Coordinates of C-alpha atoms in Angstrom, one line a residue:
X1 CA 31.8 0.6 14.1
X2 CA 32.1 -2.3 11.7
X3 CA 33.4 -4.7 13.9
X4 CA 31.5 -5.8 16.8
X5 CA 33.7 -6.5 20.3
X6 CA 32.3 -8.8 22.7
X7 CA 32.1 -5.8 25.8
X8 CA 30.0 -3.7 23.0
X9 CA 26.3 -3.4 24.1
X10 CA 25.1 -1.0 21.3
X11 CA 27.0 0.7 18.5
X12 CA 25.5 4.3 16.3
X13 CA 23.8 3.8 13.2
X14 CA 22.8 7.7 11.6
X15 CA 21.5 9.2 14.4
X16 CA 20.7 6.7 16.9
X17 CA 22.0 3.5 19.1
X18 CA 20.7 0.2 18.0
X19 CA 21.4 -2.8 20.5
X20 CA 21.9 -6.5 20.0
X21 CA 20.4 -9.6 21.0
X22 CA 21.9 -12.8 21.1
X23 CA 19.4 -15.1 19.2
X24 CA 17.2 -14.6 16.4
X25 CA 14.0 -16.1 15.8
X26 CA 13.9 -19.1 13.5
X27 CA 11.8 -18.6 10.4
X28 CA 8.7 -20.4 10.0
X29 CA 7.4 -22.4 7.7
X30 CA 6.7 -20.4 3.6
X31 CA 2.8 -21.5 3.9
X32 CA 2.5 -19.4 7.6
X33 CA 4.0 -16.5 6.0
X34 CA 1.1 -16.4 3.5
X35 CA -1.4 -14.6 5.4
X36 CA 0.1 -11.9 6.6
X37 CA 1.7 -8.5 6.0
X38 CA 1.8 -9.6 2.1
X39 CA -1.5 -9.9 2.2
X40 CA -3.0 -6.6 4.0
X41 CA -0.3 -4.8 1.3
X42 CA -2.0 -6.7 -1.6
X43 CA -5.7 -6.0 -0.3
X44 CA -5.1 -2.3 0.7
X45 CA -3.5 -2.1 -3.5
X46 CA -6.2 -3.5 -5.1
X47 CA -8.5 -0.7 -4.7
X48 CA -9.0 2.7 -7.0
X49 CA -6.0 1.6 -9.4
X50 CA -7.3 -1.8 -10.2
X51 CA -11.1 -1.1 -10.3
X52 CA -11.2 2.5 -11.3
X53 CA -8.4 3.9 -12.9
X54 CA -7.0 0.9 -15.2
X55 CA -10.3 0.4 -16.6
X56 CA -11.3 3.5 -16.7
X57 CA -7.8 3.8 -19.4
X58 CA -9.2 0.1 -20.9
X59 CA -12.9 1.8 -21.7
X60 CA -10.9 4.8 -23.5
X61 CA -8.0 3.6 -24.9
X62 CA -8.3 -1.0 -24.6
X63 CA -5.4 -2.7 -22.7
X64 CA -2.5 -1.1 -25.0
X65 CA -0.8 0.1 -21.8
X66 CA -0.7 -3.1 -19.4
X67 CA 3.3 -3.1 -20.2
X68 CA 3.3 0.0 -18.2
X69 CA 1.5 -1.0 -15.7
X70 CA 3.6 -4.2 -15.1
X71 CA 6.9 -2.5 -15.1
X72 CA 5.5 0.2 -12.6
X73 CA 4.1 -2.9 -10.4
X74 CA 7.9 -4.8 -10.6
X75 CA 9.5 -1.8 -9.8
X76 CA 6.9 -0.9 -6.6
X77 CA 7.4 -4.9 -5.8
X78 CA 11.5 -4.6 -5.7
X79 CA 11.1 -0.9 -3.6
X80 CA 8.5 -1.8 -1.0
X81 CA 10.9 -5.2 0.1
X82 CA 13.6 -2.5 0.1
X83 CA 12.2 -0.5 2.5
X84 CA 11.2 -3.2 4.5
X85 CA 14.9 -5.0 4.4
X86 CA 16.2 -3.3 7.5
X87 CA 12.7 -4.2 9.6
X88 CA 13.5 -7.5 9.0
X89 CA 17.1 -7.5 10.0
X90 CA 16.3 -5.4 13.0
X91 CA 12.8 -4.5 13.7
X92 CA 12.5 -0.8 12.7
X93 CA 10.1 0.2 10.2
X94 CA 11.0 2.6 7.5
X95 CA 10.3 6.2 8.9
X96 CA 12.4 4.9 12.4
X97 CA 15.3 4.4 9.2
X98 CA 14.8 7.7 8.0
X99 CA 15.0 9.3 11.6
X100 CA 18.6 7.7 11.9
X101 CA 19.1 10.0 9.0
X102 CA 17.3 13.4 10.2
X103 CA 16.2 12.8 13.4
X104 CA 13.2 11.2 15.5
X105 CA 10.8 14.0 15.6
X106 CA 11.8 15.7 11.7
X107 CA 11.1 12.6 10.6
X108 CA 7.5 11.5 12.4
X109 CA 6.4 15.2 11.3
X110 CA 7.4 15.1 7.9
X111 CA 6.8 11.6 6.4
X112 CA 3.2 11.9 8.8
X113 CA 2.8 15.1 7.1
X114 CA 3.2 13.1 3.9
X115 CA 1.0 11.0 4.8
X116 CA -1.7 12.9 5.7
X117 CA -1.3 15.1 2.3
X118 CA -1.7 12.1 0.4
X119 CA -4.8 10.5 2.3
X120 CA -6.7 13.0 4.3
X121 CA -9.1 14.4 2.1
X122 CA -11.6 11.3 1.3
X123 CA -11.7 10.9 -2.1
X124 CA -10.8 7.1 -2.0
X125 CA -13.7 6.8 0.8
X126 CA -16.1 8.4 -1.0
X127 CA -15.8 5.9 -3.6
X128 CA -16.8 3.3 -1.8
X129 CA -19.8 5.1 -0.9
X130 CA -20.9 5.9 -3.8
X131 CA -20.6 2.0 -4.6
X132 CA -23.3 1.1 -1.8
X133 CA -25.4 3.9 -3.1
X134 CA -25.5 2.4 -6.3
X135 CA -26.5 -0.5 -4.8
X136 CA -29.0 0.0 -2.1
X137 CA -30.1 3.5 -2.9
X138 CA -30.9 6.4 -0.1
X139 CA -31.2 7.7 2.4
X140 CA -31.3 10.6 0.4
X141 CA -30.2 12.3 -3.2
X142 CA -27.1 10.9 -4.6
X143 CA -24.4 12.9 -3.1
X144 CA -26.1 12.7 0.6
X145 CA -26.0 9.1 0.1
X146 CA -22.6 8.1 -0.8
X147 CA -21.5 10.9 2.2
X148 CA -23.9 8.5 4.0
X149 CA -22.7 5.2 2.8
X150 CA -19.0 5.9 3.2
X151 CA -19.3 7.5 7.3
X152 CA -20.5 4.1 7.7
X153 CA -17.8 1.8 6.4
X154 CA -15.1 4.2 8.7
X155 CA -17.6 3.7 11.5
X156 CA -17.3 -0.3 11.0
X157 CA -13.1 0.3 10.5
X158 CA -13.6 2.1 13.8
X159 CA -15.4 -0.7 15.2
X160 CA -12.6 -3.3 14.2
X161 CA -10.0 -1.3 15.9
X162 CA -12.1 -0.9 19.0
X163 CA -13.2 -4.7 19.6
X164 CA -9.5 -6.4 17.8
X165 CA -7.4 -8.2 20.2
X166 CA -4.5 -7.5 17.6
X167 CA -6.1 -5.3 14.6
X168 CA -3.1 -6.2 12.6
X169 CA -4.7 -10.0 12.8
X170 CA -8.2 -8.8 11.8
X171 CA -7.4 -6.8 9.4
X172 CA -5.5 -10.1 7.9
X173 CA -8.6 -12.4 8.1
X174 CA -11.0 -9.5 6.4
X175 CA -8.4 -8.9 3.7
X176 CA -8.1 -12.2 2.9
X177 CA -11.9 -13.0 2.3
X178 CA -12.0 -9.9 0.3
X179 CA -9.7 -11.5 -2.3
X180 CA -11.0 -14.8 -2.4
X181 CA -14.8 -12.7 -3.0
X182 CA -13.1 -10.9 -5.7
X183 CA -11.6 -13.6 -7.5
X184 CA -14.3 -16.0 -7.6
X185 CA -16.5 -13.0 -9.0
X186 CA -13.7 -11.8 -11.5
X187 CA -13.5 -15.8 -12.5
X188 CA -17.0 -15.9 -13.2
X189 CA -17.5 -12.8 -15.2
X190 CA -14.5 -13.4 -17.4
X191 CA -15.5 -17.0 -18.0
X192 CA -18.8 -15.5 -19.6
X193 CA -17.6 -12.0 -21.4
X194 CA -14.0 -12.8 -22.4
X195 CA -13.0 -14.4 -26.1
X196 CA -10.1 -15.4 -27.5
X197 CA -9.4 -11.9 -28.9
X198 CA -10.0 -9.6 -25.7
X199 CA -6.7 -11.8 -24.4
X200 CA -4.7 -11.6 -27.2
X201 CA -5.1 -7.8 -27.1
X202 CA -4.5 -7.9 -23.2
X203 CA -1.3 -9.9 -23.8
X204 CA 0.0 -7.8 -26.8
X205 CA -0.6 -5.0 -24.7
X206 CA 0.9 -6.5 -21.5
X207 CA 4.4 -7.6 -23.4
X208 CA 4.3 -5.2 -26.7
X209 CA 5.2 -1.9 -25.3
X210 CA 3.3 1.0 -27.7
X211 CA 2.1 4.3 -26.9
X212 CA -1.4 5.4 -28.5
X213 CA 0.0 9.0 -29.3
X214 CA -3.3 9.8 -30.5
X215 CA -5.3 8.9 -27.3
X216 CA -3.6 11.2 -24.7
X217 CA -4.2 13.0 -23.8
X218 CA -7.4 13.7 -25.6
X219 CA -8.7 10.3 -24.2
X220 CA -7.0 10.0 -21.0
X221 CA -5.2 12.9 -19.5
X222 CA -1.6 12.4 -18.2
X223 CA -3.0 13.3 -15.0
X224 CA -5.3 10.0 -14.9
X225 CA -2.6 8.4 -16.4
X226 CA 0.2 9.4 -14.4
X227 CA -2.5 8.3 -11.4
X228 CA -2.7 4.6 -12.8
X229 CA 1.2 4.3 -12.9
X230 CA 0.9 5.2 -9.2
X231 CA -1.8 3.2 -8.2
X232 CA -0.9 -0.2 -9.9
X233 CA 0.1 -2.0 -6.4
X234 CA -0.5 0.1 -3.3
X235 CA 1.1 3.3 -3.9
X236 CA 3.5 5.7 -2.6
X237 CA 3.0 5.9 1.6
X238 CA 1.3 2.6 1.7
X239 CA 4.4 0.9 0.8
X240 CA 6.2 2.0 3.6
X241 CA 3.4 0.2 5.5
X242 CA 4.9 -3.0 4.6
X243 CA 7.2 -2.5 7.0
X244 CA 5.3 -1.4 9.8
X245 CA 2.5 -4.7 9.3
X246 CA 6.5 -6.9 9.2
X247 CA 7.3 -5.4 12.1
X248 CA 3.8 -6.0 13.9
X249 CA 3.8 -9.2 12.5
X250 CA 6.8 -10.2 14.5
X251 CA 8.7 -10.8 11.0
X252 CA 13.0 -11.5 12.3
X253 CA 13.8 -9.2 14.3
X254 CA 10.5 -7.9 14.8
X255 CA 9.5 -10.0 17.3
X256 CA 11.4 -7.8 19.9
X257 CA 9.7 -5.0 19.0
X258 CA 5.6 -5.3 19.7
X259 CA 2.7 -5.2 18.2
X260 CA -0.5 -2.8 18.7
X261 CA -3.1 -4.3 19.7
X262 CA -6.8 -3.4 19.6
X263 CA -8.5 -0.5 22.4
X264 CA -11.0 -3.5 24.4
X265 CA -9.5 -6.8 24.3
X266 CA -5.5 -6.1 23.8
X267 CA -4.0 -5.4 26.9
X268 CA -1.6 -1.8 27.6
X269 CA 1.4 -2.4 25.8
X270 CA 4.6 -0.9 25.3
X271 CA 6.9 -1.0 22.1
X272 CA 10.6 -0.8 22.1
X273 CA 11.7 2.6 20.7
X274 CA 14.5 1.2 18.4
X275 CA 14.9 -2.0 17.1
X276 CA 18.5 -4.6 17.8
X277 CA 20.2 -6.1 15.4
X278 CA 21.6 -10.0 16.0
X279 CA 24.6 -11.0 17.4
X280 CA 26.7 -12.1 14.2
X281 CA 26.8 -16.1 15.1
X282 CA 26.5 -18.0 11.7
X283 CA 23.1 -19.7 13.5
X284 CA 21.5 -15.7 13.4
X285 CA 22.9 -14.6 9.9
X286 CA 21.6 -17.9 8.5
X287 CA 18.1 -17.6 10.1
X288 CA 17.5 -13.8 9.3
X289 CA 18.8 -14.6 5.2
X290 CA 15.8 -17.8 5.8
X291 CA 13.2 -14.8 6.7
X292 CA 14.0 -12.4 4.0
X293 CA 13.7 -15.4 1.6
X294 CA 10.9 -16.2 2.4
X295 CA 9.4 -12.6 3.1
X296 CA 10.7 -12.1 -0.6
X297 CA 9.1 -14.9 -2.4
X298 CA 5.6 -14.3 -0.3
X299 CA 5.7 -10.8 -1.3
X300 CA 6.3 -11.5 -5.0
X301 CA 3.9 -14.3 -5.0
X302 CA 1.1 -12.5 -3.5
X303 CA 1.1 -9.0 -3.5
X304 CA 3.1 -9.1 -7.6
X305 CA 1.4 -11.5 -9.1
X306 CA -2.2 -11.6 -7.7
X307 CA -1.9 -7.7 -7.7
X308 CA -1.6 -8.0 -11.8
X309 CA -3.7 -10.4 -12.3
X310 CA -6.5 -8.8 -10.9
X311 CA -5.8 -5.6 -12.7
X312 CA -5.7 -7.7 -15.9
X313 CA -9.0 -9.1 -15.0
X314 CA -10.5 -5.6 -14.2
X315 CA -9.3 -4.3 -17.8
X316 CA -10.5 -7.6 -19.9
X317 CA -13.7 -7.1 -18.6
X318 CA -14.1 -3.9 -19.3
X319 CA -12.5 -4.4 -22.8
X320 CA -14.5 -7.2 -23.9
X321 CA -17.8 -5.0 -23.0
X322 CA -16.7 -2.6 -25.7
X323 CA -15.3 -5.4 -28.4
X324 CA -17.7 -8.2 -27.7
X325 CA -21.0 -6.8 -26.4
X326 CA -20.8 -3.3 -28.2
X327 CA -21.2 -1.3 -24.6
X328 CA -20.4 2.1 -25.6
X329 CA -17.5 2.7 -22.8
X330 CA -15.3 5.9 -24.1
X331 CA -16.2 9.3 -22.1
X332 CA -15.7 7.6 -19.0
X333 CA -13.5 9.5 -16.5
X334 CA -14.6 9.2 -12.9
X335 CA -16.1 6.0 -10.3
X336 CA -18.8 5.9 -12.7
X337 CA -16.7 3.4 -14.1
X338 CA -17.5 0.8 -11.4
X339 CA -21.1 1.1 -12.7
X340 CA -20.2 0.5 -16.4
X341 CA -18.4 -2.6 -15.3
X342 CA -21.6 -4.1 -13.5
X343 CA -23.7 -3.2 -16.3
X344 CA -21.0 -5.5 -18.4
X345 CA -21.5 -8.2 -16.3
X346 CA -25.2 -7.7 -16.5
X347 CA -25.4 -7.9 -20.1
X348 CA -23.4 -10.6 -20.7
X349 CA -25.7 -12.8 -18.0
X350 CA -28.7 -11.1 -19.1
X351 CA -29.5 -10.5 -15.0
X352 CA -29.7 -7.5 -12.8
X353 CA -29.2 -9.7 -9.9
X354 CA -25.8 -10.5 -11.3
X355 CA -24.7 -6.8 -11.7
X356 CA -25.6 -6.7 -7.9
X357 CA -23.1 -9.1 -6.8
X358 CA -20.7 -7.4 -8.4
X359 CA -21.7 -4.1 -7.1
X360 CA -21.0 -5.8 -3.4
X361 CA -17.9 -7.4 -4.2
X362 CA -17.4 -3.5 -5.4
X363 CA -17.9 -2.2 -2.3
X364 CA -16.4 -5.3 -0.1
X365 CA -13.0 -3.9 -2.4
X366 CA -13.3 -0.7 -1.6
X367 CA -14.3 -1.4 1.9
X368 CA -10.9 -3.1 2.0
X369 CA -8.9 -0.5 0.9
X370 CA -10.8 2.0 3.4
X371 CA -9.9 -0.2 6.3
X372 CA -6.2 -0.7 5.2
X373 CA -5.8 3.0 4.8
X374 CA -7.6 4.1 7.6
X375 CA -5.3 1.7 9.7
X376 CA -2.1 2.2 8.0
X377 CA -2.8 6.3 8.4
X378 CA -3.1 5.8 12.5
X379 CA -0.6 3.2 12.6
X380 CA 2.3 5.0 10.9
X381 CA 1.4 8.7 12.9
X382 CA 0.3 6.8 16.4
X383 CA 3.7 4.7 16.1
X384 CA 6.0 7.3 14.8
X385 CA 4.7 10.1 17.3
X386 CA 5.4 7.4 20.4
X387 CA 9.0 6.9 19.0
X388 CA 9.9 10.3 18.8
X389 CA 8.0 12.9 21.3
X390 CA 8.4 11.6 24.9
X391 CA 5.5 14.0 25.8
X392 CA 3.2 11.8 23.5
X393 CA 4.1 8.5 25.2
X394 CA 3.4 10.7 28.6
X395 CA 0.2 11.4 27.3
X396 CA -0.7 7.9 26.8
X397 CA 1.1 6.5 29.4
X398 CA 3.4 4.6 27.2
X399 CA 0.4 2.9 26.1
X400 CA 0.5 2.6 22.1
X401 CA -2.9 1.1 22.0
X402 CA -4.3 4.3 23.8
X403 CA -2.4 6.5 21.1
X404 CA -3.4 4.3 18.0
X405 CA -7.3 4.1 18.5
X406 CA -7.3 7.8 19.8
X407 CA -5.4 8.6 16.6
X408 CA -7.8 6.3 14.6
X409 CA -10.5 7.9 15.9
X410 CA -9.4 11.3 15.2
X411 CA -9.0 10.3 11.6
X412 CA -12.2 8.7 11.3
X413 CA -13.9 11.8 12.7
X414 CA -11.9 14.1 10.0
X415 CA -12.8 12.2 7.0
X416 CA -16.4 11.9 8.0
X417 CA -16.5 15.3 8.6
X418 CA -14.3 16.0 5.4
X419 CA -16.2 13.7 3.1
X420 CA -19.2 16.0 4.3
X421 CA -17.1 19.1 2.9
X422 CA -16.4 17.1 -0.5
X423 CA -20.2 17.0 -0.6
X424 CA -21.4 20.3 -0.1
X425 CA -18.6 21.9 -2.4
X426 CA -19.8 18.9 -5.6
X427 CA -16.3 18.2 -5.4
X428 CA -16.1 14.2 -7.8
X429 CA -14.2 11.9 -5.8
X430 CA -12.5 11.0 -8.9
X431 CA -10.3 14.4 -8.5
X432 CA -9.6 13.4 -5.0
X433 CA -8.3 9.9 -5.9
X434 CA -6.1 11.4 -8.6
X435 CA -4.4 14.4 -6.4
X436 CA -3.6 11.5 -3.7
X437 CA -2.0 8.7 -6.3
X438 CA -0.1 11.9 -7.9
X439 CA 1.5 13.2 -3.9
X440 CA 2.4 9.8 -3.7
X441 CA 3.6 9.0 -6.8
X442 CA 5.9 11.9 -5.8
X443 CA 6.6 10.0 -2.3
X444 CA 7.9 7.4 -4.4
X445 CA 10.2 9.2 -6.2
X446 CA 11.4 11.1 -3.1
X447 CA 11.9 7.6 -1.1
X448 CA 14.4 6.0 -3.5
X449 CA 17.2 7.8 -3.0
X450 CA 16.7 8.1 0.7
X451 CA 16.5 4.4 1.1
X452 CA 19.5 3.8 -0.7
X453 CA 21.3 6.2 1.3
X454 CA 20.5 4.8 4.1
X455 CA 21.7 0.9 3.5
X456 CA 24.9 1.9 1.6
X457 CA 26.1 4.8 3.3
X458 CA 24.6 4.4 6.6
X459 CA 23.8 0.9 7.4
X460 CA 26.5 -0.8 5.5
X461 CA 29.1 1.7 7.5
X462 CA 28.2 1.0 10.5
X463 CA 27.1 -2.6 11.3
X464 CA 29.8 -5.4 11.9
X465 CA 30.9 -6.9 8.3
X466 CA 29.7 -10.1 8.9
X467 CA 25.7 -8.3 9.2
X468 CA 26.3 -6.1 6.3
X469 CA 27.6 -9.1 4.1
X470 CA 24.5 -11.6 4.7
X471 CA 21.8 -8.5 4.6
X472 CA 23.7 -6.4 1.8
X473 CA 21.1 -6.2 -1.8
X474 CA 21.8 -7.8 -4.6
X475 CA 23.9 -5.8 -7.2
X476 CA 20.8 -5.4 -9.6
X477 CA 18.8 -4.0 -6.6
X478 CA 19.9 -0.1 -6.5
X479 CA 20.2 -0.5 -10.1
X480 CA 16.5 -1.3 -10.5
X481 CA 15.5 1.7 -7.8
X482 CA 17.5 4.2 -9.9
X483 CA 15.4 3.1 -13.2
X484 CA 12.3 3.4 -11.3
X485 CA 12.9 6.9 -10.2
X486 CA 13.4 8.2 -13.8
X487 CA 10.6 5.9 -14.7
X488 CA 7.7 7.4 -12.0
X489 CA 9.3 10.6 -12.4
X490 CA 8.6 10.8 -16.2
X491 CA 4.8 10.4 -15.8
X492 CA 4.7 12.5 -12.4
X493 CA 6.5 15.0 -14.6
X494 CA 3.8 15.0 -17.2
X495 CA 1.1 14.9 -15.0
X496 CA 1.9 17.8 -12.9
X497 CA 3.1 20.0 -16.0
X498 CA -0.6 19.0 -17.5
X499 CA -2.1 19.9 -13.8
X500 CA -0.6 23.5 -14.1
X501 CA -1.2 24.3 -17.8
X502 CA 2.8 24.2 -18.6
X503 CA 2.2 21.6 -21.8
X504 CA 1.3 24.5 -24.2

């Protein structure tokens, strides 16, 4: 199967047949690719890791584990392009990879399955609820209220899938304005509460690796801890979005594939249930190497770097609350956190109203992660279950905008009626952001080996030698994956083991 003979229509890679097509799409220009999939990836990951967790371990412990964070956030960087190599080459996303390994429907049930184990239980909505509550009160006690607040930020994610011509696209322009909101507020509140010390403590902390022995896990348990390694970047199942917003996007190959489009405006529309790899003319191996270039260096440049910079911003501010204005931060452990940070900002401008601000650029970042999720959730079930179960494209009459918003809606109805549960039961939402960042931190020990399987003994087997040599990873590549796993799997290892009482 390596060579390619001019009668050939389709050759076997794993499980299934993957066709050809004899031109690929020319790569447009770096500035076009900026707002895009890179972008929902870096709005949907700065969310409970960067506003919660990391400065909820800055108010305990100061920034002396940022060189943690950044190595977790290189490795997720290097892993998420990874899974999304393939989709570029050929237009599959990555659970469509994993089926040529274990089949269409094994692998729609079990990496949905995943996915819904990891994200169907609210905890990461309820957070932004309880953000708005802070802000505008009622209706209602506390707990009624945030319940309130957050059935009405899935209502409006409901709302943009319903009225989208492509929700994709929307979800693009909405995460976008979310980071340019945060930023400018970040800017300003640093500007005021940050001094020369609170940065070089972040930056000895960020490139001087240490490990305050005597702060976990008294301080911070390995269980919130092993949850910030996770939820530096997007986390776990969300990465494997990447792929599915390239695909969408129309990114190389892609553009064979479809895109959903939204339940009013888009039109009935059918996706291709694999994807097709490019003939091997020197014209398609050099445009394809162009996109994943340029995919690469957008992805580093936005979803890498702004992603760390923000969570440095979130921890300096916190930090220089406790050093600089004395703001008594240890003890915190939940989303209370989010109100300690506007009461920082508050202090150092001596204003309410400015705390206030912050508090909606809280909830505008939460809001954002909400939508992501929610979207990524019914995009990666909706599009996997069309793939692989004819009966559901019967269903929906190989419609997969019918199947995505009835699937959207379904989850939007579960997690209202599951943040309702959370509620009654005084479940904290922080538990139920920590058990979700620890099942995926799990997913993205589990998905390393799998990937790799699957470009060196699968793809590079079985597509013609001239493919495999232009898409082929860098040496350093699977070494990098292989330290990651032993890396994610030391803190899931602690956290769990603290989770069941096996740490003595």
């Amino acid at each position: 199967m390596g060579v390619l003979n001019s009668s050939e229509k389709t050759i076997i890679v794993g499980r299934l047949p993957i066709g050809f097509k004899p031109e690929a799409p020319p790569p447009p220009p770096l500035k076009n690719l900026i707002i895009g999939p890179a972008i929902i990836t870096l709005g949907l990951a700065i969310g409970s890791g960067e506003l919660i967790f990391w400065p909820i371990m800055s108010a305990n412990i100061g920034p002396v584990l940022l060189w943690a964070a950044l190595i977790s956030l290189i490795f997720q960087t290097v892993w998420t392009l990874e899974m999304a190599r393939w989709t570029v080459w050929t237009g599959e996303h990555w659970v469509l990879q994993m089926a040529r390994l274990h089949g269409l429907v094994s692998a729609a049930v079990l990496w949905g399955l995943f996915t819904f184990l990891a994200w169907g239980f609210g905890g990461w909505a309820a957070a932004g609820g309880r953000s708005l509550y802070v802000l505008v009160g009622g209706p209602g006690e506390e707990s009624f209220a945030t319940v309130f607040w957050a059935i009405i930020l899935f209502l409006i994610v409901w709302i943009v899938a319903l009225l989208a011509g492509v929700v994709r696209e929307w979800v693009e322009y909405i995460l976008t304005f979310k980071m340019v909101i945060i930023w400018i507020m970040l800017l300003v509140s640093l500007a005021v509460v940050s001094s020369l010390d609170v940065w070089a403590d972040v930056i000895r902390g960020t490139f001087i690796p240490s490990w305050p022995s005597e702060a976990i896990p008294e301080k911070v348990p390995y269980f919130t801890l092993a949850s910030a390694i996770a939820f530096i970047g997007a986390g776990g199942t969300t990465n494997m979005w990447y792929s599915f917003w390239v695909r969408d996007a129309g990114y190389g190959m892609g553009v064979y594939i479809g895109r959903i489009p939204g339940y009013l405006r888009g039109r009935p529309t059918q996706l291709e249930i694999v994807g097709y790899l490019p003939e091997p003319t020197q014209e398609n191996l050099s445009r394809l190497s162009e996109w994943w270039s340029r995919v690469r260096s957008v992805f580093w440049l936005v979803f890498f770097l702004l992603n760390f910079l923000t969570a440095v911003f979130f921890v300096a501010l916190v930090y220089s609350g406790k050093k600089n204005l004395g703001i008594e931060t240890e003890g915190v452990g939940g989303v209370e956190v989010i109100e300690l940070q506007a009461n920082i900002v508050a202090e150092a401008f001596g204003s309410t109203v400015i705390s206030g601000i912050f508090l909606i650029v809280a909830a505008v970042l939460l809001f954002g992660t909400q939508l992501s999720l929610t979207e990524g959730v019914a995009r990666q079930i909706a599009d996997s279950a069309y793939v692989a179960v004819e009966g559901f494209r019967r269903i929906f009459r190989n419609d997969i905008r019918t199947a995505y918003f009835a699937v959207i809606t379904l989850f939007v109805i579960w997690s209202s009626l599951w943040i309702s549960l959370i509620n009654l039961a005084g479940i904290k939402p922080v538990l139920l952001l920590q058990l979700p960042a620890n099942i995926n931190l799990l997913f993205q020990i589990i998905s390393i080996p799998l990937t790799l399987y699957f470009i060196y003994f699968v793809a590079s087997k079985s597509v013609p030698k001239e493919i495999w040599n232009a898409m082929k990873p860098h040496p350093i590549v699977p070494l990098l994956l292989v330290l990651a796993m032993l890396y994610w799997g030391f803190f899931a290892t602690l956290g769990w083991m603290e989770k069941f009482g096996l740490l003595g």
